[in-house]
Structures are given as C-alpha cells and as structure tokens.
Short mmCIF file of C-alpha atoms in Angstrom, two decimals:
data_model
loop_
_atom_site.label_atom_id
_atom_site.label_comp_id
_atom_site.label_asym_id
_atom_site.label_seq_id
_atom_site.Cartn_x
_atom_site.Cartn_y
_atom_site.Cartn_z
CA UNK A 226 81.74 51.15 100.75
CA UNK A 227 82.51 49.07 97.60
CA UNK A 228 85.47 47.36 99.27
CA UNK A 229 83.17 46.61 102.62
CA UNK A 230 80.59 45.22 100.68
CA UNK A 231 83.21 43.23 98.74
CA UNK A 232 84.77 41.64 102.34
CA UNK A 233 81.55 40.93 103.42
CA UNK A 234 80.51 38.62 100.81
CA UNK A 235 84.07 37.01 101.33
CA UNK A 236 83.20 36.50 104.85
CA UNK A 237 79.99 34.48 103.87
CA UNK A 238 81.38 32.64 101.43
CA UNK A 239 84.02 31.48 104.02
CA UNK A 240 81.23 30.95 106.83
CA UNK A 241 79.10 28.88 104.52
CA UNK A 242 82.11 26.61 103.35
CA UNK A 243 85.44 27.08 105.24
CA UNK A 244 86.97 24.06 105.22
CA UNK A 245 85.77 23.08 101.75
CA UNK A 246 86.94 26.40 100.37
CA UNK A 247 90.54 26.01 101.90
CA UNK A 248 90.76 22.63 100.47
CA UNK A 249 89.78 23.91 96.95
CA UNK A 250 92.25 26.83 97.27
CA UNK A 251 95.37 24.73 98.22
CA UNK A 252 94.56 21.91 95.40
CA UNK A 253 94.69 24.69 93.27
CA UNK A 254 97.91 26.09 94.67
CA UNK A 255 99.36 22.43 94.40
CA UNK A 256 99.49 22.41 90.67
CA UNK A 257 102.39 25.37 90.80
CA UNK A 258 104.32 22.35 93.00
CA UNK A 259 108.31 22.28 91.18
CA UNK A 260 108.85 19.86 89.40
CA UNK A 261 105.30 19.08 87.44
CA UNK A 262 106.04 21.09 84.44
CA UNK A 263 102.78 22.85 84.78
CA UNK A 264 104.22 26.96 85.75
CA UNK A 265 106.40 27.12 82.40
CA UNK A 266 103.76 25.50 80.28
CA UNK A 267 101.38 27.73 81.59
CA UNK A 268 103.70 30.72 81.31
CA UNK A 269 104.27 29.48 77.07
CA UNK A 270 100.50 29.22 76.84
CA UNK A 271 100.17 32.94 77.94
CA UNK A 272 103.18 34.04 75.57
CA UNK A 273 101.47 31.93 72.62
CA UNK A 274 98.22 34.22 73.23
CA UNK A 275 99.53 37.72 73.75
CA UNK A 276 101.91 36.41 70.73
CA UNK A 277 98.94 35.66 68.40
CA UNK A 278 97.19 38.96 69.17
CA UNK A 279 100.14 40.63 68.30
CA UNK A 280 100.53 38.98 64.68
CA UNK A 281 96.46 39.44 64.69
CA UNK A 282 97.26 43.06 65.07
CA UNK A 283 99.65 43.03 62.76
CA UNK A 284 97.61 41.34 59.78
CA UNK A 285 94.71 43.92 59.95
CA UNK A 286 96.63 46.69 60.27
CA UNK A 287 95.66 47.60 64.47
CA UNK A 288 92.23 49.17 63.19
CA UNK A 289 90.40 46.48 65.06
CA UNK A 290 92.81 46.56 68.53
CA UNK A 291 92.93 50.31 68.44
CA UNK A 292 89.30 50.72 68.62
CA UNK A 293 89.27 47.65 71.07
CA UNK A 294 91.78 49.63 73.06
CA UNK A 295 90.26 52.56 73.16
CA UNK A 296 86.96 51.19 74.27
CA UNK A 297 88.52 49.70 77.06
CA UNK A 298 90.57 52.84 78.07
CA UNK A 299 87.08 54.64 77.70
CA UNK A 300 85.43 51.75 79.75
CA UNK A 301 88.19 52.17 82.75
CA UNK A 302 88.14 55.98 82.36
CA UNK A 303 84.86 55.89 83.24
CA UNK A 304 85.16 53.51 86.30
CA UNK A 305 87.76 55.69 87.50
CA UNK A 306 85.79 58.41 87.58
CA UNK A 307 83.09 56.89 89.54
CA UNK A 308 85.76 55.26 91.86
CA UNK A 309 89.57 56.36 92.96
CA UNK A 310 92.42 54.37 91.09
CA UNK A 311 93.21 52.76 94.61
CA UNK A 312 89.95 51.08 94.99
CA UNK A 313 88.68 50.29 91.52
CA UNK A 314 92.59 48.82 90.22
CA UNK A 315 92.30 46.06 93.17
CA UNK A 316 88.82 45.01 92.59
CA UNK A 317 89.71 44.31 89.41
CA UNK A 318 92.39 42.89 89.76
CA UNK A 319 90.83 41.01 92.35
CA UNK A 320 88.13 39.84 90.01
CA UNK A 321 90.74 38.90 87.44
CA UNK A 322 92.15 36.76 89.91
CA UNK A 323 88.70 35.40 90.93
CA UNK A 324 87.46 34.14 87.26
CA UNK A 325 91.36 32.80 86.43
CA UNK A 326 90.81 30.72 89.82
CA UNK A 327 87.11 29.75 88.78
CA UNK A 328 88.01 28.54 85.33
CA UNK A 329 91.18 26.68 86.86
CA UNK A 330 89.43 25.19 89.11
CA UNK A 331 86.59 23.91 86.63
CA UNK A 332 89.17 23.28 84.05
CA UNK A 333 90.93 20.64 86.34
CA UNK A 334 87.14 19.62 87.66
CA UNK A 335 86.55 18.36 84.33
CA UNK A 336 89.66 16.87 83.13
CA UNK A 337 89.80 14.84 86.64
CA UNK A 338 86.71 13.69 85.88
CA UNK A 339 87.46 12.38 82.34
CA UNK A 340 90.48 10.53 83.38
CA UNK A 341 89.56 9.39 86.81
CA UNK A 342 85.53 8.97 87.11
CA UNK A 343 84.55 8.74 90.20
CA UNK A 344 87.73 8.54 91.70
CA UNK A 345 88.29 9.92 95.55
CA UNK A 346 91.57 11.08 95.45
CA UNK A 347 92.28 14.19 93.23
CA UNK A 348 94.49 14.26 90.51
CA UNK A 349 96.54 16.55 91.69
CA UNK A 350 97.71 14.29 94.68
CA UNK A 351 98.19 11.82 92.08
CA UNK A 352 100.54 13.65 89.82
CA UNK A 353 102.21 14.26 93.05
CA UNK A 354 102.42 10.93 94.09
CA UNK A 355 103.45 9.73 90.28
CA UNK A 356 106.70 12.14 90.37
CA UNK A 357 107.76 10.99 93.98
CA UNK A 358 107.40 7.61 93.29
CA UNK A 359 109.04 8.02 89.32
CA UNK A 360 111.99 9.97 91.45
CA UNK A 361 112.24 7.18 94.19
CA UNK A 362 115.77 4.97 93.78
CA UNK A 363 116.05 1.78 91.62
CA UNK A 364 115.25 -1.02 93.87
CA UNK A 365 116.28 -4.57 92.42
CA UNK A 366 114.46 -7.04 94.90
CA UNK A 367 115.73 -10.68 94.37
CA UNK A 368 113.96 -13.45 96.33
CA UNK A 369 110.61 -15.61 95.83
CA UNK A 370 107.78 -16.87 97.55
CA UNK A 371 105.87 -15.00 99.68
CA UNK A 372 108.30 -13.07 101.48
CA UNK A 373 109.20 -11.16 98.17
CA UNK A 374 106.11 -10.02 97.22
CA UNK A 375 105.11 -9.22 101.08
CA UNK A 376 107.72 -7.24 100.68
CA UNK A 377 107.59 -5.75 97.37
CA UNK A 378 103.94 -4.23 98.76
CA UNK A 379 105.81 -2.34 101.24
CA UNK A 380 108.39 -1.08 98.80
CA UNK A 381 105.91 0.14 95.94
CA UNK A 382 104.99 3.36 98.62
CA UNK A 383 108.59 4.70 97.91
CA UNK A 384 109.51 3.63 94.63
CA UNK A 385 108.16 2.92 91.48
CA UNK A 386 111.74 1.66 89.96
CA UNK A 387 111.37 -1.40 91.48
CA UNK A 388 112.76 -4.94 89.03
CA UNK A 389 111.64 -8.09 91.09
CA UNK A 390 113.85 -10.76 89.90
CA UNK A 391 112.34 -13.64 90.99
CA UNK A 392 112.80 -17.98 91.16
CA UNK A 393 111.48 -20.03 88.64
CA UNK A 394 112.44 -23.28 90.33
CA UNK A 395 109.35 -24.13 91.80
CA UNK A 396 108.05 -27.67 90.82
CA UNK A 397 105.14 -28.19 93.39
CA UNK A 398 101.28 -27.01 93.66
CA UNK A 399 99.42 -25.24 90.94
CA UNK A 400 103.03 -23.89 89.25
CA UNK A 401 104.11 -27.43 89.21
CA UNK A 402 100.94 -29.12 87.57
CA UNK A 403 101.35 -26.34 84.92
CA UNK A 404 104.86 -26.70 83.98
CA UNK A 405 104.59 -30.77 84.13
CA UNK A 406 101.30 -30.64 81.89
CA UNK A 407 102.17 -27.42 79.81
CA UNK A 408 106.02 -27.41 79.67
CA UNK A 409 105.80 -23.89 81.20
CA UNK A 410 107.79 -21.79 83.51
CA UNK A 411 106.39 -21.86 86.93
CA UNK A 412 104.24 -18.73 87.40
CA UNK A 413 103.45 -18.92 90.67
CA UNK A 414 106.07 -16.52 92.85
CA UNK A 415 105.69 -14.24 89.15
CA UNK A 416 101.76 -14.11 90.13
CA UNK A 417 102.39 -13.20 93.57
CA UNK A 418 104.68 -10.44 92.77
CA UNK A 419 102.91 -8.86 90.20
CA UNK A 420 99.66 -8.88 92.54
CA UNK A 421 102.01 -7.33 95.17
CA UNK A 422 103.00 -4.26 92.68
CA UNK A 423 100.12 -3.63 90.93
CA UNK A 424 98.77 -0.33 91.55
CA UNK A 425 95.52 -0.20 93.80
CA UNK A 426 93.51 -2.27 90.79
CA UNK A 427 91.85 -3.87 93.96
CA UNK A 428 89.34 -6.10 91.82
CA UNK A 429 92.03 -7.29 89.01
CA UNK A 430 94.28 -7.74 91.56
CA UNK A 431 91.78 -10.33 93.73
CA UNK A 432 90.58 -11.52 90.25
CA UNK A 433 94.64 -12.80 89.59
CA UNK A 434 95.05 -14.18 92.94
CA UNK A 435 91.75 -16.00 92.39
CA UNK A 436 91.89 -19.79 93.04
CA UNK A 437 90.06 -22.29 91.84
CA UNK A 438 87.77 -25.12 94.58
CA UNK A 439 86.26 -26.50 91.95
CA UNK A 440 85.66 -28.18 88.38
CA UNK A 441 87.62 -30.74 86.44
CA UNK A 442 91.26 -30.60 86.26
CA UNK A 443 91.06 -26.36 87.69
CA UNK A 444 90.70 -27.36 91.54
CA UNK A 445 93.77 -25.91 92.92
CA UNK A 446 94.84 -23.20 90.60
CA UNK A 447 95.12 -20.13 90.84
CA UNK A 448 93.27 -17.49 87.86
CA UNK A 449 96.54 -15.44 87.69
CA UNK A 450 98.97 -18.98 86.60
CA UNK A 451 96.47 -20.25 84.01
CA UNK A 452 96.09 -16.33 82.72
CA UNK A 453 100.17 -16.40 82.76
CA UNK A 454 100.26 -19.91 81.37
CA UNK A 455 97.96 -19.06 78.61
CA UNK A 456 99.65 -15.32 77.67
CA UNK A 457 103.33 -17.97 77.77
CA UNK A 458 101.38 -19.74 75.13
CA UNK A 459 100.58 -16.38 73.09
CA UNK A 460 103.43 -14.19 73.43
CA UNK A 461 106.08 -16.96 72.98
CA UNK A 462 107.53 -16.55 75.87
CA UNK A 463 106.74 -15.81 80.23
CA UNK A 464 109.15 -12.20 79.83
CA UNK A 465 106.69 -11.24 77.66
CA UNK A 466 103.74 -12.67 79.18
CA UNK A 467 104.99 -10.84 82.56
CA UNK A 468 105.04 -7.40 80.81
CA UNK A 469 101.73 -7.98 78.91
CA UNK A 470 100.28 -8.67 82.53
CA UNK A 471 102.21 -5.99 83.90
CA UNK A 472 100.04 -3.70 81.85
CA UNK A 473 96.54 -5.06 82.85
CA UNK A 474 97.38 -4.68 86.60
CA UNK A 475 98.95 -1.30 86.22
CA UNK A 476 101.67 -2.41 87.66
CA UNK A 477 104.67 -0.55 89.56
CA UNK A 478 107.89 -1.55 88.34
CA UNK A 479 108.80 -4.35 86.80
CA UNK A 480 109.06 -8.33 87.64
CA UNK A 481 111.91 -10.45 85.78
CA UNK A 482 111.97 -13.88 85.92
CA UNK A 483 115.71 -14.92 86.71
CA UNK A 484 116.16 -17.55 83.76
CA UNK A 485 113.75 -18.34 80.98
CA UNK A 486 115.51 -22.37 81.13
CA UNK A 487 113.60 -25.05 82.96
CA UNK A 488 115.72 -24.93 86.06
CA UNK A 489 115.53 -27.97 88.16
CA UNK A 490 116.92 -28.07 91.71
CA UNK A 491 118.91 -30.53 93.62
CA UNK A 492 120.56 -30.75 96.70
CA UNK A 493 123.12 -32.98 98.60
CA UNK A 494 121.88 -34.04 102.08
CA UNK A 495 124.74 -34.35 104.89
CA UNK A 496 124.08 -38.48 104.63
CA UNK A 497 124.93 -38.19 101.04
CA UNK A 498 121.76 -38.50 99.55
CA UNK A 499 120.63 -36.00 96.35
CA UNK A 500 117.16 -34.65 96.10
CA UNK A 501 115.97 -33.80 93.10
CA UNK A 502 113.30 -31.09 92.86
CA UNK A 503 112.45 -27.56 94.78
CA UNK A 504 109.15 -28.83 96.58
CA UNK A 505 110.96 -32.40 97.34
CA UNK A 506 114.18 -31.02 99.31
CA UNK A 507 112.44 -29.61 102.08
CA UNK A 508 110.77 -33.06 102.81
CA UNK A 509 113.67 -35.02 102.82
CA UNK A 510 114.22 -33.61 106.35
CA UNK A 511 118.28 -34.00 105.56
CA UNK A 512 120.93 -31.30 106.85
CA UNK A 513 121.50 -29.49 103.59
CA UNK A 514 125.51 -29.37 102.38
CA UNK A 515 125.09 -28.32 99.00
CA UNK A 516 122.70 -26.88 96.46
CA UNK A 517 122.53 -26.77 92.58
CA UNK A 518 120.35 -26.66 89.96
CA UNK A 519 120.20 -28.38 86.22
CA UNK A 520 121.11 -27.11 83.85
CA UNK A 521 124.23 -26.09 86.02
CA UNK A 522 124.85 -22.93 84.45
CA UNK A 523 121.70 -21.56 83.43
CA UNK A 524 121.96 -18.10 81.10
CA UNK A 525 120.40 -14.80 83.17
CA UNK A 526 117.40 -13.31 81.63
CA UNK A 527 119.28 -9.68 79.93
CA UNK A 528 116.56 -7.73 81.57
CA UNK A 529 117.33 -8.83 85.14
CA UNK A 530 121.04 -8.36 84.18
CA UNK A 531 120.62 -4.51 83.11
CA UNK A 532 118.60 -3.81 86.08
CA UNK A 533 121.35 -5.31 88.54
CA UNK A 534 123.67 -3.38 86.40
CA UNK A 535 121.55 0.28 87.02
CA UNK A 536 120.32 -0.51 90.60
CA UNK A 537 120.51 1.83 93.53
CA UNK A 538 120.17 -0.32 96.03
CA UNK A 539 120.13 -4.44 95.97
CA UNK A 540 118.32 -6.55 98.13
CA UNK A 541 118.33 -10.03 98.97
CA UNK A 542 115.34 -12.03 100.94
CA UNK A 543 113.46 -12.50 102.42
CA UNK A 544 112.16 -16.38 101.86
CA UNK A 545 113.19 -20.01 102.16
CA UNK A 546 116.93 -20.03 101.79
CA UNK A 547 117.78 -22.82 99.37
CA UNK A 548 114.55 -22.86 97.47
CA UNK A 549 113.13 -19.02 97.06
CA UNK A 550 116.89 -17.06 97.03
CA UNK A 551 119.67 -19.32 96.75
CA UNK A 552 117.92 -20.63 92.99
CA UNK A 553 118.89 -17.31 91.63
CA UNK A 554 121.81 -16.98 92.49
CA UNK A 555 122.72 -19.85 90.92
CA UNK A 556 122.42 -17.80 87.85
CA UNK A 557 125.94 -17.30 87.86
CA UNK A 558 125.44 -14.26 85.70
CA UNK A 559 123.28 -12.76 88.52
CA UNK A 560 125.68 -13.37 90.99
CA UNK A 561 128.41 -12.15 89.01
CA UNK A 562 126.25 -8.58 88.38
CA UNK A 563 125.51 -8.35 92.09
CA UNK A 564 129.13 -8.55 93.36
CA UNK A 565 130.55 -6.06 90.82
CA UNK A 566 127.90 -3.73 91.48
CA UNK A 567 128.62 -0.85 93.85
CA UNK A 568 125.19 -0.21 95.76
CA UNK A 569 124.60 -0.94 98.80
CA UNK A 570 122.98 -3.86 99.58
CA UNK A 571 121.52 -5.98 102.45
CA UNK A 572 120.19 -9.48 103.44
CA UNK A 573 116.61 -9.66 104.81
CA UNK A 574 117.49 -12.73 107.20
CA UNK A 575 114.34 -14.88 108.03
CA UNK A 576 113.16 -15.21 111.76
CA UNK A 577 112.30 -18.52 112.28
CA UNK A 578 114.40 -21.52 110.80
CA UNK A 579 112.70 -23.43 108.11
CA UNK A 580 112.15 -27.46 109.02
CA UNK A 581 113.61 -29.33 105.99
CA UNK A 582 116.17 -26.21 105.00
CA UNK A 583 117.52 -24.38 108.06
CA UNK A 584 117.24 -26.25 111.45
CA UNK A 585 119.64 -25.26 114.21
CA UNK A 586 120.89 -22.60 111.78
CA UNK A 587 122.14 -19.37 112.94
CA UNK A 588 122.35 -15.62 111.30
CA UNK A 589 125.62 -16.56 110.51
CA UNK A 590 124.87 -20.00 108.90
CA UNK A 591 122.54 -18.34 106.68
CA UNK A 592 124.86 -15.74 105.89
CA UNK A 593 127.94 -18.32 105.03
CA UNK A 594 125.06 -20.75 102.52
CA UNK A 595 124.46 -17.75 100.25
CA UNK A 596 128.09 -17.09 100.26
CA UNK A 597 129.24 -21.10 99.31
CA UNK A 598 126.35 -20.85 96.90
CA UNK A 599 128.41 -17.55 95.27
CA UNK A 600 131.88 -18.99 95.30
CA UNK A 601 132.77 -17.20 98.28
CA UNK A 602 131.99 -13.99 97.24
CA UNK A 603 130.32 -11.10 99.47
CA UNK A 604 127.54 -10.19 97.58
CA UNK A 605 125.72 -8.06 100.26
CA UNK A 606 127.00 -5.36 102.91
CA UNK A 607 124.78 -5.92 105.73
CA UNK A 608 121.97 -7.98 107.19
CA UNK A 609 118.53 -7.34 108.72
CA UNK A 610 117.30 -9.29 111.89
CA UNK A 611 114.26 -8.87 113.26
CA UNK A 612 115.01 -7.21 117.26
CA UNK A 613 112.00 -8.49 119.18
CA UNK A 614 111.40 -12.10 120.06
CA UNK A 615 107.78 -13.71 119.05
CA UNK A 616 105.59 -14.15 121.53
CA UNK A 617 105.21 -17.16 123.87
CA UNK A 618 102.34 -18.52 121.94
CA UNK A 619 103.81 -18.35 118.67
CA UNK A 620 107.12 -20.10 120.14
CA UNK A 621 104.93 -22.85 121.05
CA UNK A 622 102.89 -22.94 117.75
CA UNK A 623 106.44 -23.37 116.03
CA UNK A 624 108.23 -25.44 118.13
CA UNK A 625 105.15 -27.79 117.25
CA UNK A 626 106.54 -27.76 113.72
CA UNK A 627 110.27 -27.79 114.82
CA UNK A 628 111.12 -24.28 114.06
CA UNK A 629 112.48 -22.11 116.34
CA UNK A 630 113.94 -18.39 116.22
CA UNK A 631 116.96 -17.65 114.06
CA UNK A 632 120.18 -16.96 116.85
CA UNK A 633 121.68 -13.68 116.19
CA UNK A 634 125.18 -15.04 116.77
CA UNK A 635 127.03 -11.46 116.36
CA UNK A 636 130.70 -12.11 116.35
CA UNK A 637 130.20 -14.63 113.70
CA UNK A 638 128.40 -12.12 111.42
CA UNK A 639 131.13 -9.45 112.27
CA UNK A 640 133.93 -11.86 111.67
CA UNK A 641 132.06 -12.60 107.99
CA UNK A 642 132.37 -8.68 107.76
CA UNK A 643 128.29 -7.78 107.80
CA UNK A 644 126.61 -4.92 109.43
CA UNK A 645 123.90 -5.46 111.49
CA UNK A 646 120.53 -3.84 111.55
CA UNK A 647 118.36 -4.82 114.21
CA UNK A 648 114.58 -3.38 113.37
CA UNK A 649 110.92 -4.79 114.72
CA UNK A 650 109.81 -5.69 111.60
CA UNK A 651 107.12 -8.19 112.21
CA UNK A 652 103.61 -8.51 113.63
CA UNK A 653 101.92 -12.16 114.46
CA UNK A 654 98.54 -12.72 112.91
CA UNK A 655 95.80 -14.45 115.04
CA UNK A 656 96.50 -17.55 114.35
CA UNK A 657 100.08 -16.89 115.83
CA UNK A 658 102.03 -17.23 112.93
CA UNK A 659 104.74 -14.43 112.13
CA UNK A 660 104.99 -12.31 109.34
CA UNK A 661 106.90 -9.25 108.16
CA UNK A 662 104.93 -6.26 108.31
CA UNK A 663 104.86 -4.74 104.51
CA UNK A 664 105.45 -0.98 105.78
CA UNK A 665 107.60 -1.79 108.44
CA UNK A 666 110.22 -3.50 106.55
CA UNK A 667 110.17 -1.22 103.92
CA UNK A 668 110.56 1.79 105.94
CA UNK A 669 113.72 0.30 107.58
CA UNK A 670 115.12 -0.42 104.46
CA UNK A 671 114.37 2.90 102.96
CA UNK A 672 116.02 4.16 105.99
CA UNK A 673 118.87 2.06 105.96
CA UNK A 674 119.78 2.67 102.14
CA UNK A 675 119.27 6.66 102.76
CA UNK A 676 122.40 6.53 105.23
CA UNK A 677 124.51 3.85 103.25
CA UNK A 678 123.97 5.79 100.23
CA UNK A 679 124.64 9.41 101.99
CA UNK A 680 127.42 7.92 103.57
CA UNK A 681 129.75 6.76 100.47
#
C-alpha cells in the first residue's frame, strides 16, 4: 500500500510539471559531466565528513555515537517491524535520494543566482560551455579590418584560445586623427576585434563600438579608440591598454597588436610612383609592385611571437591585401614564426578584388603578393575561396565601383603548391553588398583544421 501511495504522488508530481521536472533532473545530472572536477570533489567532501565523525568519535570516547547508533538501530528496528525490509530499505533509500537531490538542486539554485542574477542560461551549461571552449585548439588569427574581427565572431563559438594579431598601420579616419594628434598606435582594427571577442557583454560591447555625430573635435570617433587612446596614455603602453580592455569586455582570447613602432606604409606603383601612407595607397588607383613599411624592419610584439610559436592552427585573412594582412607580415619576425611553425594553416582569399589594391587579380595573384612580401617563402598550406558566385545584383552594384569577383585560376594555385577549399561562405546583405557569414566561415575552418590536423 505504502509503495502505491508512494507512485502515486510521483505520478502527480510528473502530471503537474513534466517537462519542468525533466529539465531540473538532467541539469542536475549534468554536473557529474567528466571533466568538471565536481564527482571527486564531491566524493573528498563525503570522505572529509565520515572522516571527522570518526576522529569526533574518537575524542569522546564513542559514548555519544554509540547511543546515537543505537537509537537509530532502535528507530529502524521499529520500522521494520511495522514494514518488511524489502519495502521500508527502498523508501528510504528513496527518500535519501530525494532530500540529497532537493538540497543539490537548491544548493546550485542559490549559488547561480549569486554569480549570475538574473541570468537565462544556467550555470551548468555555462561551465560546460567554459571547458569546451578552454579545450578548443589555439587559433592565431592574423589579418585587420573588418574581415578579422567578422571573423574572429565566428571563431569565439569553438575556441577560447584565440591571439588576434592584428595591423597597426592604419593612418586614416578616427585611428588616424588619434595617432596624428596623440602620437598613438592606431586603435581602430584593435577596437573592432576586441568587440568581436568579447563575451556576450551586449551593452559594453555597443558602448565600445559607440561613435561619436557630434560635439567639438569628437564627431567621428569612435568611444572604444578614445577609451584605448586614453588607457595608451595610462598604462604606458596599447599591449597593456589591450589587456586592461580585454578585461572590461570579458573578452575571449586575446588580441596582440603586431608591432608597438609607428609603422608607416608605402608602396611602389607599376608607373614608379611611391605612396606613402595605408589610407593613401588605395587612392592612388596605381597597379601595386611592391609594398613596405618604415621603419623597414620593425621588432614583433613577444606576445604575438609566443602565440605563433604555440598555435594549433594559423590563419591568414581575410581583408584588404596590402593594407590589413600584408602590414604584418612585414614584421619579419612574424613571418619568420609562421614559416617555421608546423600547423596547418590556410589563406582566407577575399571574393571581390579591391579597386586601388587588387584589380584584375586572380586567386593566384593574391597568393604570389603575400609570398614576394615573405621572401618567397610558403607561409600557408592551403587557401579558401568562396564556391558560389554573388548574385546578379550585387555584380552590378560592384562593377559600379570596379570590382569584380576574384578568378579561381586553379592550375596556377596548384602549380604554387596550395590546396583548395571551395566552401559558401558568404551571404549578401540588402543593400547587396557581400560579406562572410561569421558561422559559416568558421565552421569550414574548424572543419578544415580537424582533417589537416588528423591527417599528419
């Protein structure tokens, strides 16, 4: 009778709250997951108390746990009486289970609470989430503009060891007014990337990417540069100032400026003209022949070196060729890290040619400037393309502005010994433009480094 009564009141509870029950029950169950430290902890914690009863036991001589004992012996003697051994042992065991599920359950109800107010997600799924992401590979991303940190959104779902090493060439817009009228290191691609990574602080994160339409001498900038500019000023230096921002945005990974010298760009034009400065090259409208920077030979920020040096996986791209990835690889210290490292890397290839940088220029002819800008040297294994065409009406919108689709010329990029991986990767927003599609790319590149890396 005892047991029917006991299934009945199961049933009820499970007709008044299934699904909410279930969902408690396997949140629960979650927390003995491997890997989260939380069984053997919970095991020591057990030991610790059975262990302190004992020496309790010890110090006043049993008296107290042998009457304690024999009141409970007298309490289930009695029980037993009333009710066989096979009914009453699993009710209480049943209950024991019951009220150690109960004060779990209210124990992690109030530390989740504590550490996460109002939060929806549960902190089990985040603990969860934490040691995937703290197990994911070491991702060095190397790039600038907006095609690194569109990326670098995409990539923070599967990793948290991610080091953005990014340009600091920039001379034009908000970056450039700060580093002409503070003597500064452009923040502006560090800003976007540490937006990119930081980790769902959806108000700080709008509050950095704020920019200014008003007011003397602020129209134009951005919240995040003058909050980088100013924490330059402080900490002594923008590597600091990165990582003390880092820290406010909660951010996943790290982002490295490539150089901490005032890099200036210049390139030599195929009519033998040379362009100084990174926002003045693609106006020149010139066929690019060659690319450098001043100082020529700029020292690589140690950080970005060690990461290059521990990385994974490498990649390259996407962005504007000669002024968002060529710059830093004109760290020659960079470059030299990336070719004697031994994981796998790839090229993210842009899709449309860039007017002022890459007109008429092939897969290939992208593939052969980063390798003139590295001596020669292979510093990647294969190279992404986008698969599917753009549509008609973003053609049209592009051809207005003389860019046109990047040529997959294949036997080129064979004969320069690169794999090809040919992914949709894109979507077109409604104004027609094309962009790379955070999860997309990221999930091919994932995807990609899982077989290079099970393949060596």
């Amino acid at each position: 009778m005892s047991i029917g009564f006991l299934r009945q009141a199961l049933n009820a509870l499970q007709k008044q709250s299934p699904s909410r029950t279930s969902h408690r029950v396997n949140q629960w169950f979650k927390w003995l997951s491997p890997g989260l430290s939380i069984k053997r902890w919970l095991l020591i914690s057990v030991g610790g108390v059975l262990l302190s009863m004992l020496g309790l036991a010890i110090w006043v001589k049993l008296t107290p746990i042998f009457w304690l004992m024999e009141l409970i012996r007298g309490f289930l003697g009695a029980i037993a009486n009333i009710l066989p051994n096979y009914i009453s042992g699993p009710l209480v065991i049943l209950g024991g289970l019951l009220l150690l599920l109960w004060g779990q359950t209210r124990t992690v109800g109030s530390i989740t609470q504590v550490l996460r107010p109002g939060a929806e997600e549960e902190l089990i799924d985040v603990l969860l989430a934490h040691r995937r992401l703290y197990r994911g590979p070491k991702i060095v991303v190397i790039g600038g503009g907006t095609g690194l940190s569109t990326l670098l959104r995409g990539l923070k779902t599967y990793s948290a060891n991610i080091s953005a090493i990014v340009t600091v060439a920039d001379d034009g817009g908000s970056s450039g007014r700060l580093r002409q009228e503070f003597g500064v290191l452009p923040p502006g691609d560090i800003r976007n990337c540490l937006a990119a990574l930081a980790d769902e602080e959806k108000l700080l994160t709008e509050l950095f990417q704020y920019r200014f339409r008003a007011g003397d001498g602020l129209t134009g900038h951005s919240f995040g540069n003058l909050f980088l500019t100013a924490m330059s000023d402080i900490t002594g230096d923008l590597e600091r100032a990165v990582a003390a921002s880092s820290k406010v945005l909660a951010v996943r990974g790290q982002v490295l400026p490539a150089t901490l010298s005032d890099v200036r760009l210049w390139a030599e034009l195929a009519d033998g003209r040379i362009i100084e400065g990174e926002s003045s090259i693609p106006k020149a409208g010139g066929k690019i022949v060659k690319i450098g920077c001043i100082p020529a030979n700029p020292p690589a920020l140690p950080a970005a070196i060690k990461a290059i040096k521990e990385a994974d996986y490498i990649i390259i791209g996407p962005g504007s060729l000669y002024t968002s990835l060529i710059p830093n690889l004109l760290v020659s210290d960079i470059a030299d890290a990336i070719a004697a490292s031994q994981a796998p890397s790839i090229y993210v290839c842009n899709v449309m040619t860039q007017p002022g940088e890459t007109q008429g220029y092939t897969v290939a002819d992208h593939i052969r400037a980063i390798d003139a800008a590295c001596d020669g040297r292979r510093l990647f294994d294969a190279v992404l393309v986008h698969k599917k065409s753009p549509s008609a009406q973003s053609l049209i919108r592009y051809a207005q502005q003389n860019s046109h689709p990047v040529f997959l010329d294949r036997e080129d990029v064979a004969q320069l010994g690169r794999r090809i991986v040919l992914a949709n990767v894109l979507y077109e927003d409604e104004t027609g433009f094309v962009r790379h599609n955070p999860q997309k790319l990221a999930k091919v590149l994932l995807k990609w480094y899982s077989g290079a890396h099970h393949g060596k």
